[in-house]
Amino acid sequence: MILVTGATGNVGAELVQALAGGTEPVRALVRDPAKVTLPAGVEAVSGNLTAPESLAPALDGVRAVFLLPGYPGVAQAAAKAGVEHIVQLSGVSAATRNARNAVTRYMMASEQEVTDYSAAWTILRPCAFASNALRWLPQLRAGDAVRVPFPTVRTAILDAFDLAAVAVQAFADPLLRGEILWPTGPESLLPADQIAILGEVLGRELTCIGLSDEEARADMLRTTPVEYVDAFFEFYVDGVIDESIVRPTVEQITGRAPRTFRQWAEIHADAFRQDGTDQ
């Protein structure tokens, strides 16, 4: 049995789909099993990652777990329940070992706990996700101009579909135990490149408007705690991390090239064509 946490999120949903119908049964951890639709054969169980002591029923009979970062005590609870292998989602900033950075701190803590308690582990440090483009939906519903922070920062954007494929192999291949994997997409793009591609896919003339650092900070502080805003500025303004590097990880592990941002946009185009009203 494989347990997938965050089973309805961008990564978890792709992983559940990829594992469904495989050689091992799949259990999806969700808040309310009655409100989710999962692939045939996947068992939905309720659970709260912020309360590790409540996860015993979800962990019963589980061999391996896909674990989201930022939930202290869950890896320890999984080990206590007899879980043999944890595939831990993390991020590239964990490698900086800068505990003063709020994002890095919880990534590091998640990695430390899984390596301390799990009998076997694999850590995934992906770069930025293609699905981050969905945050532009409100602006695209309002018009054809998209305002973006950090306009000069390139990222080797990764489709969660490819991250899920790497995780599937991590569960299956004993040689990937004890490894830290760095999946990326196949190309390094600026925000303006992404918006241009998205415009071509949607048949719209989209314009990318780069925000100054001052504008970006003010905009982000409306919805994000200051310590996380500071973390992102350290990443992308101070240049503490470099997500522009294209790595061969996905192809080496899965045997095929990762999807491009254009492919991701074509697959998810309908999400951008919604006008936000009920049909």
PDB file of C-alpha atoms in Angstrom:
ATOM      1  CA  MET A   1       0.000   0.000   0.000  1.00  0.00           C
ATOM      2  CA  ILE A   2       1.219   3.500  -0.937  1.00  0.00           C
ATOM      3  CA  LEU A   3      -0.207   6.522   0.893  1.00  0.00           C
ATOM      4  CA  VAL A   4      -0.250   9.858  -0.951  1.00  0.00           C
ATOM      5  CA  THR A   5      -0.595  12.979   1.195  1.00  0.00           C
ATOM      6  CA  GLY A   6      -1.922  16.139  -0.418  1.00  0.00           C
ATOM      7  CA  ALA A   7      -3.769  13.838  -2.792  1.00  0.00           C
ATOM      8  CA  THR A   8      -5.968  16.539  -4.315  1.00  0.00           C
ATOM      9  CA  GLY A   9      -3.172  19.088  -4.823  1.00  0.00           C
ATOM     10  CA  ASN A  10      -1.274  19.781  -8.029  1.00  0.00           C
ATOM     11  CA  VAL A  11       1.401  17.169  -7.320  1.00  0.00           C
ATOM     12  CA  GLY A  12      -0.631  14.706  -5.273  1.00  0.00           C
ATOM     13  CA  ALA A  13      -3.438  14.458  -7.821  1.00  0.00           C
ATOM     14  CA  GLU A  14      -0.949  13.682 -10.594  1.00  0.00           C
ATOM     15  CA  LEU A  15       0.749  11.067  -8.405  1.00  0.00           C
ATOM     16  CA  VAL A  16      -2.516   9.346  -7.468  1.00  0.00           C
ATOM     17  CA  GLN A  17      -3.416   9.165 -11.149  1.00  0.00           C
ATOM     18  CA  ALA A  18       0.010   7.769 -12.038  1.00  0.00           C
ATOM     19  CA  LEU A  19      -0.096   5.120  -9.312  1.00  0.00           C
ATOM     20  CA  ALA A  20      -3.710   4.044  -9.868  1.00  0.00           C
ATOM     21  CA  GLY A  21      -3.999   0.638 -11.467  1.00  0.00           C
ATOM     22  CA  GLY A  22      -0.402  -0.235 -10.659  1.00  0.00           C
ATOM     23  CA  THR A  23       0.979  -3.217  -8.807  1.00  0.00           C
ATOM     24  CA  GLU A  24       0.346  -1.755  -5.343  1.00  0.00           C
ATOM     25  CA  PRO A  25      -2.920  -0.445  -3.869  1.00  0.00           C
ATOM     26  CA  VAL A  26      -3.091   3.322  -3.367  1.00  0.00           C
ATOM     27  CA  ARG A  27      -4.559   5.263  -0.469  1.00  0.00           C
ATOM     28  CA  ALA A  28      -5.219   9.011  -0.799  1.00  0.00           C
ATOM     29  CA  LEU A  29      -5.137  11.219   2.288  1.00  0.00           C
ATOM     30  CA  VAL A  30      -7.825  13.913   1.995  1.00  0.00           C
ATOM     31  CA  ARG A  31      -9.794  16.136   4.332  1.00  0.00           C
ATOM     32  CA  ASP A  32     -13.227  14.752   3.411  1.00  0.00           C
ATOM     33  CA  PRO A  33     -13.462  11.508   1.401  1.00  0.00           C
ATOM     34  CA  ALA A  34     -17.103  12.261   0.565  1.00  0.00           C
ATOM     35  CA  LYS A  35     -16.115  15.369  -1.385  1.00  0.00           C
ATOM     36  CA  VAL A  36     -13.412  13.974  -3.677  1.00  0.00           C
ATOM     37  CA  THR A  37     -13.446  11.977  -6.887  1.00  0.00           C
ATOM     38  CA  LEU A  38     -10.476   9.655  -7.285  1.00  0.00           C
ATOM     39  CA  PRO A  39      -9.394   7.125  -9.936  1.00  0.00           C
ATOM     40  CA  ALA A  40     -10.992   3.699  -9.721  1.00  0.00           C
ATOM     41  CA  GLY A  41      -9.462   1.512  -7.055  1.00  0.00           C
ATOM     42  CA  VAL A  42      -7.917   4.345  -5.035  1.00  0.00           C
ATOM     43  CA  GLU A  43      -9.009   4.407  -1.395  1.00  0.00           C
ATOM     44  CA  ALA A  44      -9.778   7.805   0.128  1.00  0.00           C
ATOM     45  CA  VAL A  45      -9.062   8.267   3.843  1.00  0.00           C
ATOM     46  CA  SER A  46      -9.460  11.343   6.002  1.00  0.00           C
ATOM     47  CA  GLY A  47      -6.552  12.710   7.934  1.00  0.00           C
ATOM     48  CA  ASN A  48      -4.969  15.870   9.272  1.00  0.00           C
ATOM     49  CA  LEU A  49      -1.239  16.312   8.694  1.00  0.00           C
ATOM     50  CA  THR A  50      -1.089  18.922  11.444  1.00  0.00           C
ATOM     51  CA  ALA A  51      -2.157  16.226  13.931  1.00  0.00           C
ATOM     52  CA  PRO A  52       0.226  13.299  13.332  1.00  0.00           C
ATOM     53  CA  GLU A  53      -1.304  11.286  16.164  1.00  0.00           C
ATOM     54  CA  SER A  54      -4.570  11.152  14.166  1.00  0.00           C
ATOM     55  CA  LEU A  55      -2.945   9.418  11.177  1.00  0.00           C
ATOM     56  CA  ALA A  56      -2.711   5.879  12.590  1.00  0.00           C
ATOM     57  CA  PRO A  57      -5.740   4.587  10.611  1.00  0.00           C
ATOM     58  CA  ALA A  58      -4.434   6.129   7.374  1.00  0.00           C
ATOM     59  CA  LEU A  59      -0.977   4.598   7.933  1.00  0.00           C
ATOM     60  CA  ASP A  60      -2.244   1.121   8.806  1.00  0.00           C
ATOM     61  CA  GLY A  61      -0.815  -1.416   6.365  1.00  0.00           C
ATOM     62  CA  VAL A  62       1.106   1.237   4.400  1.00  0.00           C
ATOM     63  CA  ARG A  63       4.518   0.353   2.923  1.00  0.00           C
ATOM     64  CA  ALA A  64       5.459   3.749   1.490  1.00  0.00           C
ATOM     65  CA  VAL A  65       4.352   7.375   1.793  1.00  0.00           C
ATOM     66  CA  PHE A  66       4.562  10.439  -0.441  1.00  0.00           C
ATOM     67  CA  LEU A  67       4.917  13.263   2.064  1.00  0.00           C
ATOM     68  CA  LEU A  68       4.405  16.998   1.674  1.00  0.00           C
ATOM     69  CA  PRO A  69       6.911  19.271   3.450  1.00  0.00           C
ATOM     70  CA  GLY A  70       6.122  21.388   6.464  1.00  0.00           C
ATOM     71  CA  TYR A  71       4.305  18.913   8.716  1.00  0.00           C
ATOM     72  CA  PRO A  72       6.418  18.081  11.788  1.00  0.00           C
ATOM     73  CA  GLY A  73       5.868  14.692  13.343  1.00  0.00           C
ATOM     74  CA  VAL A  74       4.355  12.948  10.317  1.00  0.00           C
ATOM     75  CA  ALA A  75       7.531  11.153   9.218  1.00  0.00           C
ATOM     76  CA  GLN A  76       8.075  10.014  12.786  1.00  0.00           C
ATOM     77  CA  ALA A  77       4.468   8.747  13.005  1.00  0.00           C
ATOM     78  CA  ALA A  78       4.908   6.908   9.702  1.00  0.00           C
ATOM     79  CA  ALA A  79       8.075   5.215  10.939  1.00  0.00           C
ATOM     80  CA  LYS A  80       6.331   4.215  14.163  1.00  0.00           C
ATOM     81  CA  ALA A  81       3.510   2.689  12.072  1.00  0.00           C
ATOM     82  CA  GLY A  82       6.005   0.533  10.184  1.00  0.00           C
ATOM     83  CA  VAL A  83       6.257   2.492   6.934  1.00  0.00           C
ATOM     84  CA  GLU A  84       9.366   1.315   5.081  1.00  0.00           C
ATOM     85  CA  HIS A  85       9.981   4.184   2.645  1.00  0.00           C
ATOM     86  CA  ILE A  86       9.103   7.865   2.485  1.00  0.00           C
ATOM     87  CA  VAL A  87       9.370   9.946  -0.677  1.00  0.00           C
ATOM     88  CA  GLN A  88       9.695  13.451   0.744  1.00  0.00           C
ATOM     89  CA  LEU A  89       8.764  16.477  -1.342  1.00  0.00           C
ATOM     90  CA  SER A  90      11.132  19.359  -0.639  1.00  0.00           C
ATOM     91  CA  GLY A  91      12.591  22.281  -2.577  1.00  0.00           C
ATOM     92  CA  VAL A  92      15.854  23.480  -4.042  1.00  0.00           C
ATOM     93  CA  SER A  93      16.398  25.993  -1.237  1.00  0.00           C
ATOM     94  CA  ALA A  94      16.943  23.184   1.271  1.00  0.00           C
ATOM     95  CA  ALA A  95      20.457  22.853  -0.153  1.00  0.00           C
ATOM     96  CA  THR A  96      21.353  26.375   1.031  1.00  0.00           C
ATOM     97  CA  ARG A  97      20.992  25.279   4.686  1.00  0.00           C
ATOM     98  CA  ASN A  98      19.904  28.800   5.620  1.00  0.00           C
ATOM     99  CA  ALA A  99      17.569  28.313   8.563  1.00  0.00           C
ATOM    100  CA  ARG A 100      16.932  32.064   8.777  1.00  0.00           C
ATOM    101  CA  ASN A 101      14.873  31.821   5.574  1.00  0.00           C
ATOM    102  CA  ALA A 102      11.278  30.832   6.466  1.00  0.00           C
ATOM    103  CA  VAL A 103      10.748  28.615   3.404  1.00  0.00           C
ATOM    104  CA  THR A 104      14.169  26.982   3.610  1.00  0.00           C
ATOM    105  CA  ARG A 105      13.691  26.348   7.309  1.00  0.00           C
ATOM    106  CA  TYR A 106      10.617  24.166   6.917  1.00  0.00           C
ATOM    107  CA  MET A 107      12.085  22.358   3.903  1.00  0.00           C
ATOM    108  CA  MET A 108      15.233  21.561   5.902  1.00  0.00           C
ATOM    109  CA  ALA A 109      13.204  20.422   8.904  1.00  0.00           C
ATOM    110  CA  SER A 110      11.129  18.104   6.721  1.00  0.00           C
ATOM    111  CA  GLU A 111      14.227  16.565   5.168  1.00  0.00           C
ATOM    112  CA  GLN A 112      15.898  16.177   8.555  1.00  0.00           C
ATOM    113  CA  GLU A 113      12.932  14.397  10.081  1.00  0.00           C
ATOM    114  CA  VAL A 114      12.556  11.935   7.227  1.00  0.00           C
ATOM    115  CA  THR A 115      16.271  11.083   7.237  1.00  0.00           C
ATOM    116  CA  ASP A 116      16.240  10.730  11.042  1.00  0.00           C
ATOM    117  CA  TYR A 117      13.228   8.445  11.330  1.00  0.00           C
ATOM    118  CA  SER A 118      12.448   6.698   8.055  1.00  0.00           C
ATOM    119  CA  ALA A 119      13.951   3.275   7.375  1.00  0.00           C
ATOM    120  CA  ALA A 120      14.438   4.381   3.743  1.00  0.00           C
ATOM    121  CA  TRP A 121      13.875   7.721   2.062  1.00  0.00           C
ATOM    122  CA  THR A 122      14.062   9.570  -1.236  1.00  0.00           C
ATOM    123  CA  ILE A 123      14.023  13.373  -1.327  1.00  0.00           C
ATOM    124  CA  LEU A 124      12.654  15.353  -4.272  1.00  0.00           C
ATOM    125  CA  ARG A 125      13.896  18.924  -4.767  1.00  0.00           C
ATOM    126  CA  PRO A 126      11.983  20.150  -7.824  1.00  0.00           C
ATOM    127  CA  CYS A 127      12.272  23.604  -9.337  1.00  0.00           C
ATOM    128  CA  ALA A 128       9.284  25.921  -9.919  1.00  0.00           C
ATOM    129  CA  PHE A 129       6.063  24.324 -11.143  1.00  0.00           C
ATOM    130  CA  ALA A 130       4.281  25.118 -14.403  1.00  0.00           C
ATOM    131  CA  SER A 131       1.044  25.155 -12.417  1.00  0.00           C
ATOM    132  CA  ASN A 132       2.224  28.373 -10.742  1.00  0.00           C
ATOM    133  CA  ALA A 133       0.903  30.048 -13.904  1.00  0.00           C
ATOM    134  CA  LEU A 134      -2.611  29.408 -12.593  1.00  0.00           C
ATOM    135  CA  ARG A 135      -2.055  32.291 -10.182  1.00  0.00           C
ATOM    136  CA  TRP A 136      -2.500  34.586 -13.201  1.00  0.00           C
ATOM    137  CA  LEU A 137      -6.096  33.499 -13.687  1.00  0.00           C
ATOM    138  CA  PRO A 138      -7.706  36.510 -11.947  1.00  0.00           C
ATOM    139  CA  GLN A 139      -5.697  38.911 -14.113  1.00  0.00           C
ATOM    140  CA  LEU A 140      -6.478  36.990 -17.295  1.00  0.00           C
ATOM    141  CA  ARG A 141     -10.186  37.109 -16.502  1.00  0.00           C
ATOM    142  CA  ALA A 142      -9.899  40.886 -16.155  1.00  0.00           C
ATOM    143  CA  GLY A 143      -7.889  41.553 -19.323  1.00  0.00           C
ATOM    144  CA  ASP A 144      -4.811  40.717 -21.387  1.00  0.00           C
ATOM    145  CA  ALA A 145      -2.116  42.252 -19.180  1.00  0.00           C
ATOM    146  CA  VAL A 146      -0.340  40.151 -16.571  1.00  0.00           C
ATOM    147  CA  ARG A 147       1.696  41.835 -13.845  1.00  0.00           C
ATOM    148  CA  VAL A 148       4.520  39.639 -12.537  1.00  0.00           C
ATOM    149  CA  PRO A 149       7.137  39.905  -9.792  1.00  0.00           C
ATOM    150  CA  PHE A 150      10.786  39.084 -10.486  1.00  0.00           C
ATOM    151  CA  PRO A 151      10.469  39.527 -14.283  1.00  0.00           C
ATOM    152  CA  THR A 152      14.167  38.866 -14.989  1.00  0.00           C
ATOM    153  CA  VAL A 153      14.289  35.499 -13.182  1.00  0.00           C
ATOM    154  CA  ARG A 154      14.471  32.406 -15.351  1.00  0.00           C
ATOM    155  CA  THR A 155      13.130  29.051 -14.140  1.00  0.00           C
ATOM    156  CA  ALA A 156      13.342  25.560 -15.634  1.00  0.00           C
ATOM    157  CA  ILE A 157       9.605  25.105 -15.159  1.00  0.00           C
ATOM    158  CA  LEU A 158       8.479  21.599 -14.222  1.00  0.00           C
ATOM    159  CA  ASP A 159       5.129  19.962 -14.945  1.00  0.00           C
ATOM    160  CA  ALA A 160       3.791  18.204 -11.832  1.00  0.00           C
ATOM    161  CA  PHE A 161       3.000  15.295 -14.158  1.00  0.00           C
ATOM    162  CA  ASP A 162       6.743  14.726 -14.550  1.00  0.00           C
ATOM    163  CA  LEU A 163       7.434  15.118 -10.845  1.00  0.00           C
ATOM    164  CA  ALA A 164       4.795  12.459 -10.197  1.00  0.00           C
ATOM    165  CA  ALA A 165       6.472  10.158 -12.724  1.00  0.00           C
ATOM    166  CA  VAL A 166       9.767  10.546 -10.866  1.00  0.00           C
ATOM    167  CA  ALA A 167       8.034   9.780  -7.566  1.00  0.00           C
ATOM    168  CA  VAL A 168       6.496   6.610  -9.046  1.00  0.00           C
ATOM    169  CA  GLN A 169       9.976   5.406  -9.998  1.00  0.00           C
ATOM    170  CA  ALA A 170      11.304   6.348  -6.577  1.00  0.00           C
ATOM    171  CA  PHE A 171       8.738   4.051  -4.984  1.00  0.00           C
ATOM    172  CA  ALA A 172       9.572   1.216  -7.369  1.00  0.00           C
ATOM    173  CA  ASP A 173      13.363   1.368  -7.694  1.00  0.00           C
ATOM    174  CA  PRO A 174      15.441   0.405  -4.622  1.00  0.00           C
ATOM    175  CA  LEU A 175      18.434   2.165  -6.178  1.00  0.00           C
ATOM    176  CA  LEU A 176      16.694   5.515  -5.658  1.00  0.00           C
ATOM    177  CA  ARG A 177      16.482   5.042  -1.905  1.00  0.00           C
ATOM    178  CA  GLY A 178      18.811   7.366  -0.026  1.00  0.00           C
ATOM    179  CA  GLU A 179      18.976   9.708  -3.040  1.00  0.00           C
ATOM    180  CA  ILE A 180      18.223  13.434  -3.368  1.00  0.00           C
ATOM    181  CA  LEU A 181      16.691  14.036  -6.801  1.00  0.00           C
ATOM    182  CA  TRP A 182      16.479  17.393  -8.613  1.00  0.00           C
ATOM    183  CA  PRO A 183      13.730  17.244 -11.282  1.00  0.00           C
ATOM    184  CA  THR A 184      13.398  20.186 -13.680  1.00  0.00           C
ATOM    185  CA  GLY A 185      11.605  20.978 -16.890  1.00  0.00           C
ATOM    186  CA  PRO A 186      13.385  20.924 -20.266  1.00  0.00           C
ATOM    187  CA  GLU A 187      13.803  24.686 -20.794  1.00  0.00           C
ATOM    188  CA  SER A 188      14.592  27.808 -18.814  1.00  0.00           C
ATOM    189  CA  LEU A 189      12.001  30.552 -19.300  1.00  0.00           C
ATOM    190  CA  LEU A 190      11.365  34.113 -18.173  1.00  0.00           C
ATOM    191  CA  PRO A 191       7.849  35.030 -16.986  1.00  0.00           C
ATOM    192  CA  ALA A 192       7.433  36.942 -20.262  1.00  0.00           C
ATOM    193  CA  ASP A 193       8.272  33.764 -22.202  1.00  0.00           C
ATOM    194  CA  GLN A 194       5.614  31.833 -20.293  1.00  0.00           C
ATOM    195  CA  ILE A 195       2.998  34.497 -20.874  1.00  0.00           C
ATOM    196  CA  ALA A 196       3.831  34.680 -24.586  1.00  0.00           C
ATOM    197  CA  ILE A 197       3.459  30.907 -24.909  1.00  0.00           C
ATOM    198  CA  LEU A 198       0.224  30.950 -22.949  1.00  0.00           C
ATOM    199  CA  GLY A 199      -1.116  33.695 -25.218  1.00  0.00           C
ATOM    200  CA  GLU A 200      -0.308  31.645 -28.315  1.00  0.00           C
ATOM    201  CA  VAL A 201      -2.052  28.595 -26.868  1.00  0.00           C
ATOM    202  CA  LEU A 202      -5.138  30.615 -25.913  1.00  0.00           C
ATOM    203  CA  GLY A 203      -5.187  32.719 -29.073  1.00  0.00           C
ATOM    204  CA  ARG A 204      -4.861  35.954 -27.101  1.00  0.00           C
ATOM    205  CA  GLU A 205      -2.461  38.895 -27.317  1.00  0.00           C
ATOM    206  CA  LEU A 206      -1.112  38.847 -23.781  1.00  0.00           C
ATOM    207  CA  THR A 207       1.270  41.411 -22.340  1.00  0.00           C
ATOM    208  CA  CYS A 208       3.723  40.813 -19.504  1.00  0.00           C
ATOM    209  CA  ILE A 209       4.242  43.761 -17.172  1.00  0.00           C
ATOM    210  CA  GLY A 210       7.224  43.343 -14.884  1.00  0.00           C
ATOM    211  CA  LEU A 211       6.836  44.780 -11.399  1.00  0.00           C
ATOM    212  CA  SER A 212       9.610  46.670  -9.662  1.00  0.00           C
ATOM    213  CA  ASP A 213      10.858  45.102  -6.441  1.00  0.00           C
ATOM    214  CA  GLU A 214       8.956  47.727  -4.452  1.00  0.00           C
ATOM    215  CA  GLU A 215       5.735  47.052  -6.349  1.00  0.00           C
ATOM    216  CA  ALA A 216       6.198  43.297  -6.023  1.00  0.00           C
ATOM    217  CA  ARG A 217       6.782  43.483  -2.277  1.00  0.00           C
ATOM    218  CA  ALA A 218       3.706  45.630  -1.701  1.00  0.00           C
ATOM    219  CA  ASP A 219       1.608  43.337  -3.878  1.00  0.00           C
ATOM    220  CA  MET A 220       2.802  40.148  -2.173  1.00  0.00           C
ATOM    221  CA  LEU A 221       2.328  41.531   1.340  1.00  0.00           C
ATOM    222  CA  ARG A 222      -1.399  41.835   0.689  1.00  0.00           C
ATOM    223  CA  THR A 223      -1.757  38.054   0.849  1.00  0.00           C
ATOM    224  CA  THR A 224       1.528  36.630   2.179  1.00  0.00           C
ATOM    225  CA  PRO A 225       3.165  36.885   5.621  1.00  0.00           C
ATOM    226  CA  VAL A 226       6.231  39.105   5.648  1.00  0.00           C
ATOM    227  CA  GLU A 227       8.653  36.283   6.532  1.00  0.00           C
ATOM    228  CA  TYR A 228       7.669  34.415   3.373  1.00  0.00           C
ATOM    229  CA  VAL A 229       7.863  37.544   1.238  1.00  0.00           C
ATOM    230  CA  ASP A 230      11.357  38.086   2.612  1.00  0.00           C
ATOM    231  CA  ALA A 231      12.182  34.467   1.748  1.00  0.00           C
ATOM    232  CA  PHE A 232      11.131  34.882  -1.879  1.00  0.00           C
ATOM    233  CA  PHE A 233      13.095  38.122  -2.202  1.00  0.00           C
ATOM    234  CA  GLU A 234      16.156  36.339  -0.876  1.00  0.00           C
ATOM    235  CA  PHE A 235      15.655  33.607  -3.468  1.00  0.00           C
ATOM    236  CA  TYR A 236      14.957  35.733  -6.516  1.00  0.00           C
ATOM    237  CA  VAL A 237      16.367  39.205  -5.858  1.00  0.00           C
ATOM    238  CA  ASP A 238      19.436  38.273  -3.850  1.00  0.00           C
ATOM    239  CA  GLY A 239      19.906  35.220  -6.082  1.00  0.00           C
ATOM    240  CA  VAL A 240      20.379  32.704  -3.284  1.00  0.00           C
ATOM    241  CA  ILE A 241      18.888  29.934  -5.432  1.00  0.00           C
ATOM    242  CA  ASP A 242      19.107  29.324  -9.167  1.00  0.00           C
ATOM    243  CA  GLU A 243      16.096  27.571 -10.657  1.00  0.00           C
ATOM    244  CA  SER A 244      17.202  28.254 -14.227  1.00  0.00           C
ATOM    245  CA  ILE A 245      19.401  25.132 -14.376  1.00  0.00           C
ATOM    246  CA  VAL A 246      18.011  22.453 -16.691  1.00  0.00           C
ATOM    247  CA  ARG A 247      18.828  18.994 -15.360  1.00  0.00           C
ATOM    248  CA  PRO A 248      18.402  15.577 -17.032  1.00  0.00           C
ATOM    249  CA  THR A 249      16.809  14.021 -13.936  1.00  0.00           C
ATOM    250  CA  VAL A 250      13.336  13.378 -15.343  1.00  0.00           C
ATOM    251  CA  GLU A 251      14.583  11.689 -18.514  1.00  0.00           C
ATOM    252  CA  GLN A 252      17.231   9.684 -16.659  1.00  0.00           C
ATOM    253  CA  ILE A 253      14.693   8.307 -14.198  1.00  0.00           C
ATOM    254  CA  THR A 254      11.560   7.949 -16.331  1.00  0.00           C
ATOM    255  CA  GLY A 255      13.123   7.223 -19.738  1.00  0.00           C
ATOM    256  CA  ARG A 256      11.367  10.123 -21.465  1.00  0.00           C
ATOM    257  CA  ALA A 257      11.821  13.865 -21.757  1.00  0.00           C
ATOM    258  CA  PRO A 258       9.823  16.126 -19.431  1.00  0.00           C
ATOM    259  CA  ARG A 259       6.950  18.149 -20.827  1.00  0.00           C
ATOM    260  CA  THR A 260       7.564  21.687 -22.035  1.00  0.00           C
ATOM    261  CA  PHE A 261       5.614  24.646 -20.682  1.00  0.00           C
ATOM    262  CA  ARG A 262       3.757  24.778 -24.001  1.00  0.00           C
ATOM    263  CA  GLN A 263       2.641  21.186 -23.564  1.00  0.00           C
ATOM    264  CA  TRP A 264       1.490  21.941 -20.041  1.00  0.00           C
ATOM    265  CA  ALA A 265      -0.415  25.022 -21.265  1.00  0.00           C
ATOM    266  CA  GLU A 266      -2.113  23.063 -24.039  1.00  0.00           C
ATOM    267  CA  ILE A 267      -3.231  20.349 -21.623  1.00  0.00           C
ATOM    268  CA  HIS A 268      -4.544  22.895 -19.118  1.00  0.00           C
ATOM    269  CA  ALA A 269      -5.869  25.479 -21.561  1.00  0.00           C
ATOM    270  CA  ASP A 270      -9.478  24.964 -20.478  1.00  0.00           C
ATOM    271  CA  ALA A 271      -8.620  26.199 -16.983  1.00  0.00           C
ATOM    272  CA  PHE A 272      -7.568  29.531 -18.506  1.00  0.00           C
ATOM    273  CA  ARG A 273     -10.663  29.752 -20.711  1.00  0.00           C
ATOM    274  CA  GLN A 274     -13.036  29.700 -17.738  1.00  0.00           C
ATOM    275  CA  ASP A 275     -14.547  33.100 -17.128  1.00  0.00           C
ATOM    276  CA  GLY A 276     -15.085  32.491 -13.437  1.00  0.00           C
ATOM    277  CA  THR A 277     -18.885  32.222 -13.726  1.00  0.00           C
ATOM    278  CA  ASP A 278     -21.075  29.161 -13.403  1.00  0.00           C
ATOM    279  CA  GLN A 279     -22.150  27.682 -16.712  1.00  0.00           C
TER     280      GLN A 279
END
